[in-house]
Steps between C-alpha positions, in 0.01 A plus 500: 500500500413292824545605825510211790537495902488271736469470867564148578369526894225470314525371205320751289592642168396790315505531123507870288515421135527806317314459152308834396233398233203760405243198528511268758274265398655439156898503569618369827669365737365120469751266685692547828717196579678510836785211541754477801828322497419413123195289560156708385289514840193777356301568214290803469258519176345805407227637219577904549729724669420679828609812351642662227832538711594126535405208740504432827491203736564405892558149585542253734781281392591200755789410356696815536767473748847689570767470250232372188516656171160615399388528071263650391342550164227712348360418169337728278121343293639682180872501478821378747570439864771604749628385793708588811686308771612569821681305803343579840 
């Protein structure tokens, strides 16, 4: 599951992927891809999970504005991805 919000006065968006794993350094989340209006705007790589819970990220996206739809998608490093969109 992925949880998203947005403010876009300014432009910031948090991610909550929810992915429990018992090790986080051998199964997790490794890909976060942020796209707006269709066109892929972020990439976030990573080599371990923060915690056993999920991932987590704030960011800075410019390109948010009122009205855009907003994708994201969270890849797993050992098996599958999901993803979750939302118009703002």
């Amino acid at each position: 599951k992925i949880n998203i919000s947005c403010t876009v006065e300014n432009k910031t968006l948090i991610i909550d992927v929810f992915h429990p794993v018992q090790n986080v350094e051998k199964h997790y989340i490794d890909l976060i891809s942020i796209s707006i209006n269709g066109k892929e705007v972020k990439k976030i790589n990573f080599s371990r999970q923060s915690d056993k819970k999920g991932e987590k990220a704030e960011l800075t996206i410019p390109e948010i504005t009122s009205g855009c739809k907003i994708t994201v998608r969270a890849s797993c490093n050992e098996f599958g991805s999901k993803s979750v969109s939302k118009k703002i």
